[in-house]
Amino acid sequence: MAALRPGARGAIAAGHPLTAEAGAEILADGGNAFDATIAALWMACVCEPVLASPGGGGFITVQADGRCRVLDFFVTAPRRKRPDYDIEFSEVTVDFGTATQAFHIGAGSTAAPGFVPGLFALHAQLGSLPMRRLVEPAVAAAKAGVAITPLQAYLFTVVAPIYRWTPEAAALFSASGTMPADGETFANPALADALDAIGREGLRIATEGEIAAAMATVSADHGGHLTFDDIAGFAVAMREPLTETLAGRGGGDWRIALNPPPALGGALVTAMLREIAADGADPADPVALARVIEAVDRFWREDPTDPGRLIGTPAAKPSQAAPRGTTHVSVIDADGNAAAATVSNGEGNGRLVPGCGFMLNNMLGEADLNPRGFHGWTPGARLGSMMTPGIATRPDGTMVAFGSGGSNRIRTAILQALLGRCAAGVPLAAAIDAPRLHVESGHLDFEDLFDAGDRERLTDAFVDHRAWPDRNLYFGGVHAVERDARSRLTAAGDPRRGGASRVV
């Protein structure tokens, strides 16, 4: 954790030390929270390539000039479907050690990417430094190479069947015959060139120029739905956040701003907060909390692509749900600007974009939670996501920017961190470090760090359960920053997912 510091320029928390360092460099150079977020996300594409890519998408919740809003640049279903017989769509099995899981990849698993348009939209609205400056740390790191962290080494091991699926991908990610290991240096000069070109030439090269053409070509040549028109026509949406009140200790109640529909995660967190308030459940009681999570999970699964049911208001439905691997960045600067950004590339579709050093997403390869099955998506519609970047504020001026990776566990990771920091009033790092649980389809997973009495009550209440011996990346990775009522800044990265933080 980066400690409370008065007079600091800003604070950042992220899923990799280099991601946090890129944002910190920009803050130190006079950039604002939005500049730092953009630089950090470019860097995430270099040092967290399994989770972040110019070929993916995401969301950024921002607070500026007293207003909170959400930039939605998550992936969109292509505008037309190829015939089933002409689609490249393959199943690969990845090994998590204790379990295996099937993923679907190939050009036919790719939706229209919004990552680059999203960063340029944020820059156009709220950035202060040139984009060329913001991409510099990522370009330098991709050229020189980055040291592989234990988390990234583990992720490379898990997704090895995807990142060796084509000769081109294997040549980049497994040139020595093995995937990048802990401590090894991994360089990606093609990605450095692509990012440098984007920084110099602007958005057009990625949506209408050479990079866009390369993305469209790899799709057209290998059985994908994605076309040049899908890439050029991608539209970033500006949305009003979902807001919910959470009673807090000292300083007044919290206003929680969350990702709205057609995304799913914010609606799920909102529903759980409302259930706790309606039932008078003690959020500090793990059994009561688990029962709330179970109740909302069961209700949601009756119609998993209708977020409106969760919040009691008609809302746009996504084309299909895509609960995939993610990473997160949170930033607050000295002026009180805040950004919470969550992005994903799924696991990657297995095919490198020629000459660019990155994979497009495989968001259309998700079978779970999609009643219509594979290829049942609605052309041109936004996909749904569990990603839930958010900002919590209260009348005394305290502000927390937060979010998490973790696929289906994003909603419960964020819920528990919010309850700890905002409702219970524990320090930010302690709220993130606290043991977590997750209930899905009646099955309880929990970190076996609760006291003996609570553990016994949990296992009695949920006969179908699995105890994890320590904190685990399965339970998400909440990276958060806080500005307190005295304008002091602090940041905390979740150790479960390689969390790193800086205050500058």
Coordinates of C-alpha atoms in Angstrom, one line a residue:
M1 CA 0.0 0.0 0.0
A2 CA 1.1 3.6 -0.7
A3 CA 0.6 5.5 2.5
L4 CA -1.4 8.7 3.1
R5 CA 0.5 11.7 1.8
P6 CA -0.4 15.4 2.1
G7 CA 0.5 17.6 -0.8
A8 CA 0.9 14.7 -3.3
R9 CA 0.2 15.2 -7.0
G10 CA -1.8 12.0 -7.3
A11 CA -2.2 8.4 -6.4
I12 CA -2.6 5.3 -8.6
A13 CA -3.3 1.6 -8.0
A14 CA -3.1 -1.0 -10.7
G15 CA -2.5 -4.7 -11.5
H16 CA 1.2 -4.5 -12.3
P17 CA 4.1 -2.4 -11.0
L18 CA 4.9 -1.0 -14.4
T19 CA 1.3 -0.1 -15.0
A20 CA 1.3 1.9 -11.8
E21 CA 4.7 3.4 -12.6
A22 CA 3.5 4.6 -16.0
G23 CA 0.7 6.5 -14.5
A24 CA 2.9 7.8 -11.7
E25 CA 5.4 9.1 -14.2
I26 CA 2.7 11.1 -16.0
L27 CA 1.4 12.5 -12.7
A28 CA 4.9 13.6 -11.7
D29 CA 5.2 15.3 -15.2
G30 CA 2.1 17.5 -14.5
G31 CA -0.6 15.3 -16.0
N32 CA -4.0 14.9 -14.4
A33 CA -5.8 11.7 -13.3
F34 CA -7.1 11.1 -16.8
D35 CA -3.7 11.5 -18.5
A36 CA -2.3 9.0 -15.9
T37 CA -5.1 6.5 -16.5
I38 CA -4.5 6.6 -20.3
A39 CA -0.7 6.1 -19.9
A40 CA -1.3 3.2 -17.4
L41 CA -3.7 1.5 -19.8
W42 CA -1.3 1.7 -22.7
M43 CA 1.3 0.2 -20.4
A44 CA -1.0 -2.6 -19.3
C45 CA -1.2 -3.7 -23.0
V46 CA 2.6 -4.3 -22.7
C47 CA 3.1 -5.8 -19.3
E48 CA -0.4 -7.4 -18.8
P49 CA -1.0 -8.7 -22.4
V50 CA -3.3 -11.6 -21.4
L51 CA -5.7 -9.1 -19.8
A52 CA -5.3 -5.8 -21.8
S53 CA -4.9 -5.2 -25.5
P54 CA -5.7 -2.5 -28.1
G55 CA -8.0 -5.3 -29.5
G56 CA -10.2 -5.3 -26.4
G57 CA -12.5 -2.9 -24.6
G58 CA -13.7 -1.6 -21.3
F59 CA -15.2 1.1 -19.2
I60 CA -13.9 4.2 -17.4
T61 CA -15.9 5.9 -14.6
V62 CA -14.7 9.5 -14.2
Q63 CA -15.3 12.3 -11.7
A64 CA -14.5 15.8 -13.0
D65 CA -15.9 19.3 -12.2
G66 CA -18.3 17.8 -9.7
R67 CA -19.8 15.4 -12.2
C68 CA -19.6 11.6 -12.5
R69 CA -20.0 9.8 -15.8
V70 CA -19.1 6.5 -17.4
L71 CA -17.3 6.0 -20.8
D72 CA -18.5 2.7 -22.2
F73 CA -16.0 1.4 -24.9
F74 CA -16.7 -2.2 -24.4
V75 CA -16.8 -4.5 -27.4
T76 CA -19.7 -4.5 -29.8
A77 CA -21.1 -7.4 -31.8
P78 CA -20.2 -7.2 -35.5
R79 CA -22.8 -5.9 -37.9
R80 CA -23.1 -9.1 -39.9
K81 CA -22.7 -12.8 -39.2
R82 CA -20.8 -15.1 -41.5
P83 CA -22.5 -18.5 -42.2
D84 CA -21.7 -21.1 -39.5
Y85 CA -19.8 -23.2 -41.8
D86 CA -17.4 -20.3 -42.6
I87 CA -16.5 -19.3 -39.0
E88 CA -13.2 -20.0 -37.4
F89 CA -14.2 -21.0 -33.9
S90 CA -12.2 -23.5 -31.9
E91 CA -12.4 -24.8 -28.4
V92 CA -9.2 -25.0 -26.3
T93 CA -8.8 -26.4 -22.8
V94 CA -6.8 -24.5 -20.2
D95 CA -5.5 -26.0 -17.0
F96 CA -5.9 -24.0 -13.8
G97 CA -4.2 -26.8 -11.7
T98 CA -7.3 -27.6 -9.6
A99 CA -9.7 -27.5 -12.6
T100 CA -9.8 -27.2 -16.4
Q101 CA -12.0 -24.8 -18.4
A102 CA -12.9 -24.7 -22.1
F103 CA -12.4 -21.4 -23.9
H104 CA -13.3 -20.6 -27.5
I105 CA -11.0 -18.7 -29.8
G106 CA -10.3 -18.0 -33.4
A107 CA -11.2 -15.1 -35.6
G108 CA -14.9 -16.0 -35.3
S109 CA -14.8 -15.2 -31.6
T110 CA -13.9 -11.5 -32.0
A111 CA -16.2 -8.6 -31.4
A112 CA -15.5 -5.0 -32.5
P113 CA -12.8 -3.5 -30.3
G114 CA -13.2 -0.2 -28.4
F115 CA -10.0 0.1 -26.4
V116 CA -8.3 2.7 -28.6
P117 CA -11.4 4.8 -29.3
G118 CA -12.1 4.7 -25.6
L119 CA -8.7 6.1 -24.6
F120 CA -8.9 8.8 -27.3
A121 CA -12.5 9.8 -26.1
L122 CA -11.2 10.2 -22.6
H123 CA -8.2 12.2 -23.8
A124 CA -10.4 14.5 -26.0
Q125 CA -12.7 15.3 -23.1
L126 CA -10.4 15.5 -20.1
G127 CA -6.8 14.9 -21.0
S128 CA -4.2 17.7 -20.7
L129 CA -0.9 16.2 -22.1
P130 CA -0.4 15.1 -25.7
M131 CA -1.2 11.5 -26.5
R132 CA 2.3 11.0 -27.9
R133 CA 3.6 11.7 -24.3
L134 CA 1.1 9.4 -22.7
V135 CA 2.1 6.5 -24.9
E136 CA 5.9 7.0 -24.4
P137 CA 6.3 4.8 -21.3
A138 CA 4.5 1.8 -23.0
V139 CA 6.5 2.2 -26.2
A140 CA 9.8 2.3 -24.3
A141 CA 8.9 -0.8 -22.2
A142 CA 7.7 -2.8 -25.2
K143 CA 11.0 -2.1 -27.0
A144 CA 13.3 -2.8 -24.0
G145 CA 11.3 -5.6 -22.6
V146 CA 9.5 -6.1 -19.3
A147 CA 10.4 -8.4 -16.5
I148 CA 7.7 -11.1 -16.1
T149 CA 6.0 -11.1 -12.7
P150 CA 4.8 -14.2 -10.9
L151 CA 1.2 -13.4 -11.7
Q152 CA 1.9 -12.8 -15.4
A153 CA 4.0 -16.0 -15.6
Y154 CA 1.1 -17.9 -14.1
L155 CA -1.4 -16.4 -16.6
F156 CA 0.9 -17.2 -19.5
T157 CA 1.0 -20.8 -18.3
V158 CA -2.8 -21.1 -18.0
V159 CA -3.4 -19.6 -21.5
A160 CA -0.5 -21.3 -23.2
P161 CA -2.8 -23.2 -25.6
I162 CA -4.2 -19.9 -26.9
Y163 CA -0.9 -18.1 -27.1
R164 CA 0.7 -21.0 -29.0
W165 CA -2.3 -21.6 -31.2
T166 CA -0.8 -20.2 -34.4
P167 CA 2.8 -20.1 -35.5
E168 CA 2.9 -16.3 -35.4
A169 CA 1.6 -16.2 -31.8
A170 CA 4.0 -19.0 -30.7
A171 CA 6.9 -17.2 -32.3
L172 CA 6.2 -14.1 -30.2
F173 CA 5.1 -15.6 -26.9
S174 CA 6.9 -18.9 -26.9
A175 CA 10.0 -18.4 -29.1
S176 CA 12.2 -20.5 -26.8
G177 CA 9.6 -23.3 -26.7
T178 CA 8.3 -22.3 -23.3
M179 CA 6.0 -19.5 -22.2
P180 CA 7.6 -16.4 -20.5
A181 CA 8.6 -17.4 -16.9
D182 CA 8.9 -15.4 -13.7
G183 CA 11.8 -13.0 -14.0
E184 CA 12.4 -13.4 -17.7
T185 CA 12.4 -10.3 -20.0
F186 CA 9.7 -10.2 -22.6
A187 CA 10.0 -7.6 -25.4
N188 CA 7.4 -6.9 -28.1
P189 CA 8.9 -4.5 -30.7
A190 CA 5.9 -4.9 -33.1
L191 CA 3.6 -3.6 -30.3
A192 CA 6.0 -0.8 -29.6
D193 CA 5.8 0.3 -33.2
A194 CA 2.0 0.1 -33.2
L195 CA 1.7 2.1 -30.0
D196 CA 4.2 4.6 -31.3
A197 CA 2.2 5.0 -34.5
I198 CA -1.0 5.5 -32.6
G199 CA 0.7 8.2 -30.4
R200 CA 2.1 10.0 -33.4
E201 CA -0.8 9.7 -35.9
G202 CA -3.8 9.6 -33.6
L203 CA -7.0 7.6 -33.5
R204 CA -7.4 7.4 -37.2
I205 CA -4.6 4.8 -37.8
A206 CA -6.4 2.4 -35.4
T207 CA -9.9 2.9 -36.8
E208 CA -9.5 3.9 -40.5
G209 CA -5.8 3.4 -41.2
E210 CA -3.1 0.7 -41.3
I211 CA -3.8 -0.9 -37.9
A212 CA -7.6 -1.0 -38.6
A213 CA -6.9 -2.6 -42.0
A214 CA -4.6 -5.2 -40.4
M215 CA -7.4 -6.1 -37.8
A216 CA -10.0 -6.4 -40.6
T217 CA -7.7 -8.4 -42.8
V218 CA -6.9 -11.0 -40.1
S219 CA -10.6 -11.4 -39.6
A220 CA -11.5 -11.7 -43.2
D221 CA -8.8 -14.1 -44.0
H222 CA -9.5 -16.5 -41.2
G223 CA -13.3 -16.8 -40.8
G224 CA -14.1 -13.8 -38.6
H225 CA -17.2 -11.7 -38.5
L226 CA -15.3 -8.4 -37.8
T227 CA -15.1 -6.0 -40.8
F228 CA -13.3 -2.7 -41.5
D229 CA -16.7 -1.0 -41.1
D230 CA -17.2 -2.4 -37.6
I231 CA -13.8 -1.0 -36.6
A232 CA -14.3 2.4 -38.2
G233 CA -17.9 2.7 -37.0
F234 CA -17.2 1.9 -33.3
A235 CA -18.9 4.5 -31.1
V236 CA -17.9 5.3 -27.5
A237 CA -21.0 5.8 -25.3
M238 CA -21.2 8.3 -22.5
R239 CA -23.5 7.1 -19.7
E240 CA -24.9 8.3 -16.4
P241 CA -23.8 5.9 -13.6
L242 CA -26.0 3.9 -11.5
T243 CA -26.0 5.5 -8.0
E244 CA -26.7 3.9 -4.6
T245 CA -26.4 5.2 -1.1
L246 CA -24.4 3.3 1.5
A247 CA -24.6 4.2 5.2
G248 CA -21.1 5.1 6.5
R249 CA -19.4 5.8 9.8
G250 CA -18.4 9.4 10.4
G251 CA -18.5 12.0 7.5
G252 CA -21.9 11.0 6.3
D253 CA -23.4 8.4 3.9
W254 CA -21.6 7.3 0.8
R255 CA -22.8 7.9 -2.8
I256 CA -21.7 4.9 -4.8
A257 CA -21.5 5.4 -8.6
L258 CA -21.4 2.2 -10.6
N259 CA -21.3 1.0 -14.2
P260 CA -24.9 1.2 -15.7
P261 CA -26.7 -1.1 -18.1
P262 CA -26.3 -2.6 -20.6
A263 CA -23.4 -3.7 -18.5
L264 CA -24.4 -6.2 -15.8
G265 CA -21.8 -5.8 -13.0
G266 CA -23.1 -2.4 -11.6
A267 CA -26.6 -3.7 -11.6
L268 CA -25.6 -6.8 -9.6
V269 CA -23.7 -4.7 -7.0
T270 CA -26.6 -2.3 -6.7
A271 CA -29.0 -5.2 -6.2
M272 CA -26.8 -6.7 -3.5
L273 CA -26.5 -3.3 -1.7
R274 CA -30.3 -2.9 -1.8
E275 CA -30.9 -6.4 -0.5
I276 CA -28.6 -5.8 2.4
A277 CA -30.5 -2.6 3.3
A278 CA -33.9 -4.1 2.8
D279 CA -33.2 -7.2 4.9
G280 CA -31.3 -5.3 7.6
A281 CA -28.5 -7.8 7.1
D282 CA -25.3 -7.3 9.0
P283 CA -22.7 -7.0 6.2
A284 CA -20.0 -7.8 8.8
D285 CA -21.6 -11.3 9.3
P286 CA -20.1 -13.5 6.6
V287 CA -23.1 -15.9 6.6
A288 CA -25.6 -13.1 6.2
L289 CA -23.5 -11.6 3.4
A290 CA -23.3 -15.0 1.7
R291 CA -27.0 -15.4 1.8
V292 CA -27.6 -12.0 0.3
I293 CA -25.1 -12.8 -2.5
E294 CA -26.9 -16.2 -3.1
A295 CA -30.3 -14.6 -3.2
V296 CA -29.3 -12.0 -5.8
D297 CA -27.4 -14.6 -7.8
R298 CA -30.4 -16.9 -8.0
F299 CA -32.7 -14.0 -9.0
W300 CA -30.3 -12.8 -11.7
R301 CA -29.8 -16.3 -13.2
E302 CA -33.5 -16.4 -14.0
D303 CA -32.7 -13.9 -16.8
P304 CA -29.0 -13.3 -16.9
T305 CA -29.1 -10.7 -19.8
D306 CA -31.6 -8.4 -18.2
P307 CA -30.0 -5.9 -15.9
G308 CA -33.2 -4.0 -15.5
R309 CA -34.7 -6.7 -13.4
L310 CA -31.9 -6.3 -10.9
I311 CA -32.5 -2.5 -10.4
G312 CA -36.3 -2.5 -10.8
T313 CA -36.1 -0.1 -13.9
P314 CA -36.4 -1.0 -17.6
A315 CA -32.9 -0.9 -19.0
A316 CA -31.1 -1.8 -22.2
K317 CA -30.2 -5.4 -22.6
P318 CA -26.8 -6.5 -23.8
S319 CA -26.4 -8.6 -26.9
Q320 CA -24.9 -11.3 -24.7
A321 CA -22.9 -11.6 -21.4
A322 CA -19.1 -11.7 -21.5
P323 CA -17.7 -12.4 -18.0
R324 CA -14.1 -12.5 -18.9
G325 CA -10.6 -11.9 -17.5
T326 CA -9.9 -8.2 -16.7
T327 CA -7.5 -5.8 -15.2
H328 CA -8.1 -2.4 -13.5
V329 CA -6.5 1.0 -12.8
S330 CA -7.7 3.6 -10.3
V331 CA -6.3 7.2 -10.2
I332 CA -7.1 10.4 -8.2
D333 CA -5.1 13.6 -8.5
A334 CA -4.6 16.5 -6.2
D335 CA -7.4 18.5 -7.8
G336 CA -9.9 15.8 -7.0
N337 CA -10.2 14.4 -10.5
A338 CA -10.8 10.7 -10.4
A339 CA -10.8 7.8 -12.9
A340 CA -11.6 4.1 -12.4
A341 CA -10.8 2.1 -15.5
T342 CA -11.5 -1.6 -16.1
V343 CA -10.5 -3.3 -19.4
S344 CA -10.4 -6.8 -20.9
N345 CA -9.3 -8.7 -24.0
G346 CA -11.0 -11.9 -22.9
E347 CA -8.1 -14.3 -23.2
G348 CA -7.2 -13.3 -26.8
N349 CA -8.5 -15.0 -29.9
G350 CA -5.2 -16.8 -30.7
R351 CA -4.3 -14.8 -33.8
L352 CA -1.9 -11.9 -33.8
V353 CA -2.9 -8.8 -35.8
P354 CA -0.1 -8.8 -38.5
G355 CA 2.8 -6.5 -37.7
C356 CA 1.1 -5.1 -34.5
G357 CA 2.1 -7.5 -31.7
F358 CA -1.3 -7.9 -30.1
M359 CA -4.3 -10.2 -30.3
L360 CA -7.9 -9.2 -30.9
N361 CA -10.5 -10.2 -28.2
N362 CA -12.4 -13.5 -28.1
M363 CA -15.5 -12.0 -26.4
L364 CA -17.9 -13.9 -28.7
G365 CA -16.5 -17.1 -27.4
E366 CA -18.4 -17.1 -24.2
A367 CA -21.0 -19.8 -23.7
D368 CA -21.9 -19.2 -20.0
L369 CA -24.9 -17.0 -19.3
N370 CA -26.0 -16.8 -23.0
P371 CA -29.3 -18.6 -23.4
R372 CA -29.1 -18.3 -27.2
G373 CA -25.8 -20.2 -27.2
F374 CA -22.8 -19.5 -29.5
H375 CA -23.4 -17.1 -32.4
G376 CA -26.7 -16.1 -30.9
W377 CA -25.6 -12.5 -30.5
T378 CA -27.5 -9.5 -31.9
P379 CA -25.6 -7.8 -34.7
G380 CA -24.3 -4.3 -33.8
A381 CA -25.3 -4.5 -30.1
R382 CA -23.0 -3.9 -27.1
L383 CA -22.0 -7.0 -25.2
G384 CA -22.7 -7.2 -21.5
S385 CA -19.9 -7.2 -18.9
M386 CA -19.3 -7.8 -15.3
M387 CA -16.7 -4.9 -15.2
T388 CA -17.7 -2.4 -12.6
P389 CA -15.3 0.5 -12.2
G390 CA -16.8 3.0 -9.7
I391 CA -16.3 6.1 -7.6
A392 CA -17.6 6.5 -4.0
T393 CA -18.0 10.0 -2.5
R394 CA -19.4 11.4 0.7
P395 CA -20.3 14.9 2.0
D396 CA -17.0 15.5 3.9
G397 CA -15.1 15.3 0.6
T398 CA -13.8 11.8 0.9
M399 CA -13.5 10.0 -2.5
V400 CA -12.6 6.4 -3.4
A401 CA -12.0 5.2 -7.0
F402 CA -12.2 1.5 -7.2
G403 CA -12.7 -1.5 -9.5
S404 CA -11.6 -5.1 -9.9
G405 CA -10.6 -7.8 -12.3
G406 CA -12.0 -11.3 -11.7
S407 CA -14.6 -12.3 -14.2
N408 CA -17.8 -13.4 -12.4
R409 CA -16.2 -12.6 -9.0
I410 CA -15.9 -8.9 -9.8
R411 CA -19.3 -8.1 -8.3
T412 CA -18.6 -9.8 -5.0
A413 CA -15.0 -8.5 -4.7
I414 CA -16.2 -4.9 -5.1
L415 CA -19.2 -5.4 -2.8
Q416 CA -17.0 -6.7 0.0
A417 CA -14.3 -4.0 -0.4
L418 CA -17.0 -1.3 -0.4
L419 CA -18.7 -2.7 2.7
G420 CA -15.3 -2.9 4.5
R421 CA -14.1 0.6 3.6
C422 CA -17.4 2.5 3.4
A423 CA -19.8 0.8 5.7
A424 CA -17.4 -0.5 8.3
G425 CA -14.9 2.3 8.0
V426 CA -11.8 0.2 8.0
P427 CA -8.7 1.5 6.1
L428 CA -8.6 1.0 2.4
A429 CA -5.8 -1.6 2.4
A430 CA -7.4 -3.6 5.2
A431 CA -10.8 -3.6 3.3
I432 CA -9.1 -5.0 0.3
D433 CA -7.0 -7.6 2.2
A434 CA -10.0 -8.9 4.2
P435 CA -10.9 -12.5 3.4
R436 CA -13.5 -12.9 0.7
L437 CA -16.3 -15.3 -0.3
H438 CA -18.4 -15.8 -3.4
V439 CA -21.6 -17.7 -4.0
E440 CA -22.7 -18.9 -7.4
S441 CA -25.5 -21.3 -8.3
G442 CA -25.7 -22.3 -4.6
H443 CA -22.0 -23.1 -4.3
L444 CA -19.8 -21.2 -1.8
D445 CA -16.2 -20.5 -2.3
F446 CA -14.3 -18.7 0.5
E447 CA -10.8 -17.8 1.5
D448 CA -10.2 -20.0 4.6
L449 CA -9.1 -17.0 6.7
F450 CA -12.3 -16.4 8.7
D451 CA -12.3 -17.1 12.4
A452 CA -13.2 -20.6 13.5
G453 CA -16.7 -19.7 14.5
D454 CA -17.6 -17.9 11.3
R455 CA -16.0 -20.7 9.3
E456 CA -18.1 -23.3 10.9
R457 CA -21.3 -21.3 10.4
L458 CA -20.4 -20.8 6.7
T459 CA -19.8 -24.4 6.0
D460 CA -23.0 -25.4 7.9
A461 CA -25.0 -22.9 5.9
F462 CA -23.5 -24.0 2.5
V463 CA -22.9 -27.7 2.4
D464 CA -21.7 -27.3 -1.2
H465 CA -18.5 -25.3 -0.6
R466 CA -14.8 -25.1 -1.3
A467 CA -12.3 -23.6 1.0
W468 CA -9.3 -21.8 -0.5
P469 CA -6.2 -22.0 1.8
D470 CA -5.1 -18.4 1.3
R471 CA -6.0 -15.2 -0.6
N472 CA -6.4 -16.1 -4.3
L473 CA -6.7 -14.3 -7.6
Y474 CA -10.0 -16.3 -8.1
F475 CA -11.6 -13.8 -5.8
G476 CA -10.8 -10.7 -7.9
G477 CA -8.3 -8.0 -7.6
V478 CA -9.6 -4.7 -6.2
H479 CA -7.2 -1.8 -6.9
A480 CA -8.4 1.4 -5.3
V481 CA -7.2 5.0 -4.4
E482 CA -8.6 7.4 -1.8
R483 CA -8.6 11.1 -1.2
D484 CA -9.7 11.9 2.4
A485 CA -11.5 14.9 3.8
R486 CA -8.1 16.6 4.4
S487 CA -7.1 16.0 0.7
R488 CA -4.5 13.3 1.6
L489 CA -4.0 10.6 -0.9
T490 CA -3.5 6.9 -0.4
A491 CA -3.6 3.9 -2.8
A492 CA -3.8 0.1 -2.4
G493 CA -3.4 -2.6 -4.9
D494 CA -4.8 -6.1 -4.3
P495 CA -2.1 -8.7 -3.8
R496 CA -4.4 -11.3 -5.1
R497 CA -3.8 -10.0 -8.6
G498 CA -0.4 -8.4 -8.6
G499 CA -1.6 -5.1 -7.2
A500 CA 0.8 -2.2 -7.1
S501 CA 0.3 1.4 -6.0
R502 CA 2.1 4.7 -6.1
V503 CA 1.6 8.1 -4.5
V504 CA 3.6 10.9 -6.1

